[in-house]
Amino acid sequence: MTAEEFCRRFGVERRGTDCVKWDALEARFGDPGLLPMWIADMEFKAPEQTVAALQARAAHGAFGYTFTPDSYYRAFIGWEKRRHGYEIKKEWLRFATGVVSALYWLVGGFTAPGDAVAVMTPVYYPFHSAVRDNGRRLVCSALVNTDGAYTVDFARLERDLAENAVKMLILCSPHNPVGRVWTEDELDRLLDICLKHRVLVVSDEIHQDLVTGENKHVPSAIVSGGKYAHNVITLNAPSKTFNLAGLLNSHVVIEDDGLRRKYDAETGKIDRRAGNIMGLAAGEAAYAYGEDWLDGLLATVRENDEYLRRRLKAEAPELIVSPLEGTYLAWLDLRAYLRPDEVADFIGKRCRLAVDYGEWFGARCEGFIRLNLATLPEHVRRAADSLSENLKAHGKSAG
Ligand SMILES: Cc1ncc(COP(=O)(O)O)c(C=O)c1O
């Protein structure tokens, strides 16, 4: 499906629907008039078959205790095999009300108070809070930024893990916010280091389907023919792919019997084992019928990304936009134009945008912003035009 057709058929107004992205601007940014380019949520309706499946479920009228039907497993397992070459067994799969909820349970269940848990910064901010809120020590191993292209400094990562006696690494693959789709070689090196130092890997692959560049997403569990599967817990979901986050249905995939038994024992303590009736109906239909829809979404994200880059290159050539290999989130380095303390006023008051600010993602990320490209081109045009015109007028940073 082309971007034009996708936007025409699925573009939707979110304002006035208790939508966090649009209707919580006042609460989050103190200004309801901003154009929201923050939070990873879209202005697109889910695939038609998903909406129909929800309508059919709703029409039945009873919403009692429900188990996950075989048809759901078939749809999800088929999707993983087709799209990612990952052959998941039904018994490996557990359900969570969100990937972030699962992260909290995993940090709490698989590490002890005071243990160190590592993340690779800059990274999605709930990774930080899942560690801190559980009373664990957060170890931030910084990625290397070379003119906007991020890589792993393996020697530094190994040192950070060893020196801090890290017990768990939360990996973001593909990586929000820097847009990397890690290659199999990179994952191999990283997973090897973790295995060597007995660091359990929680691989958050919620962005697995949102690949816009050349690199193919490789699930951590199948890297090197599955060499690390017994040291990996994978998180993914239909939510980010198909805009279903409000339906609270996510997956925890655990191949290793021992890890799975531990997971069941830990989540059993807080009785968190059930799926969500509407989330299951929606996810099954999306996995079964959503491929064409996803093509349309990715075409839209690519066009939006091209527009943003073109516009910024013309008016603010020294601004760095990281290459977008995956996710639908653009990561911008504004430091050539603005001092870190100028960014919030410039973005909010002059550009009239609501964005995710660099410092939310880790230390030394001031001066960066993250923009959401999974939206209608008219919004991206407005944001890109406003950013580039205001940056041009402002000129380069004196400092
Ligand atoms: C890396 C990553 N993990 C998890 C989430 C959120 O997952 P959930 O809504 O299922 O908690 C996001 C949302 O942007 C994300 O980027």
Coordinates of N, CA and C and ligand atoms in Angstrom, one line a residue, residues 39-40 97-101 103 124 127 172 174 176 204 206-207 237 239-240 245 249-250 328-329 370, ligand 1:
I39 N 5.8 11.0 22.2 CA 5.3 9.7 22.6 C 5.1 8.9 21.3
A40 N 5.4 7.6 21.4 CA 5.3 6.7 20.3 C 3.9 6.1 20.1
T97 N 0.4 -7.1 30.4 CA -0.5 -5.9 30.1 C 0.3 -4.8 29.4
G98 N 1.6 -5.0 29.2 CA 2.4 -4.0 28.5 C 3.8 -4.5 28.5
V99 N 4.6 -4.0 27.6 CA 6.1 -4.4 27.6 C 6.7 -3.7 28.9
V100 N 6.3 -2.5 29.2 CA 6.9 -1.9 30.4 C 6.5 -2.6 31.6
S101 N 5.2 -3.0 31.7 CA 4.9 -3.8 32.9 C 5.7 -5.1 33.0
L103 N 8.7 -5.5 31.9 CA 10.1 -5.1 32.3 C 10.1 -4.9 33.8
Y124 N 15.1 4.5 25.8 CA 13.7 4.7 26.3 C 13.6 4.8 27.8
F127 N 13.0 2.2 30.8 CA 14.1 1.3 31.2 C 14.8 1.8 32.5
C172 N 17.5 -2.8 23.9 CA 16.5 -2.2 23.1 C 16.8 -2.5 21.6
P174 N 14.9 -3.2 17.8 CA 15.6 -2.0 17.4 C 15.6 -0.9 18.6
N176 N 15.3 2.5 20.4 CA 14.6 3.7 20.7 C 15.4 4.5 21.7
D204 N 14.1 -6.1 24.5 CA 12.8 -5.5 24.2 C 12.8 -5.2 22.7
I206 N 9.9 -4.5 20.9 CA 8.6 -4.0 20.6 C 8.6 -3.3 19.2
H207 N 9.8 -2.8 18.8 CA 9.9 -2.1 17.5 C 10.3 -3.1 16.3
A237 N 5.2 -7.3 21.0 CA 3.8 -7.0 21.1 C 3.2 -6.5 19.8
S239 N 1.3 -4.0 19.8 CA 0.9 -2.7 20.2 C 1.6 -1.6 19.4
K240 N 2.9 -1.6 19.3 CA 3.6 -0.5 18.6 C 3.4 -0.7 17.1
A245 N -1.8 0.1 21.6 CA -1.2 0.2 23.0 C -2.2 0.2 24.1
N249 N -1.9 -5.7 25.6 CA -1.6 -7.1 25.3 C -0.2 -7.2 24.8
S250 N 0.7 -7.8 25.5 CA 2.1 -7.9 25.1 C 2.6 -9.3 25.4
Y328 N 9.9 4.4 14.5 CA 9.5 5.6 13.7 C 9.8 6.9 14.4
L329 N 10.9 6.9 15.1 CA 11.3 8.0 15.9 C 12.6 8.7 15.4
R370 N 13.6 14.0 20.3 CA 13.1 12.9 19.5 C 11.7 13.3 18.9
Ligands
LIG1 C1 11.4 0.3 23.6 C2 10.0 0.4 24.1 N1 9.5 -0.5 25.0 C3 8.2 -0.4 25.4 C4 7.4 0.5 25.0 C5 6.0 0.6 25.6 O1 5.4 -0.6 25.7 P1 4.0 -0.8 26.4 O2 3.1 0.3 26.0 O3 3.6 -2.2 26.0 O4 4.3 -0.8 27.9 C6 7.8 1.5 24.1 C7 6.9 2.6 23.7 O5 7.3 3.5 23.0 C8 9.1 1.4 23.6 O6 9.6 2.3 22.7

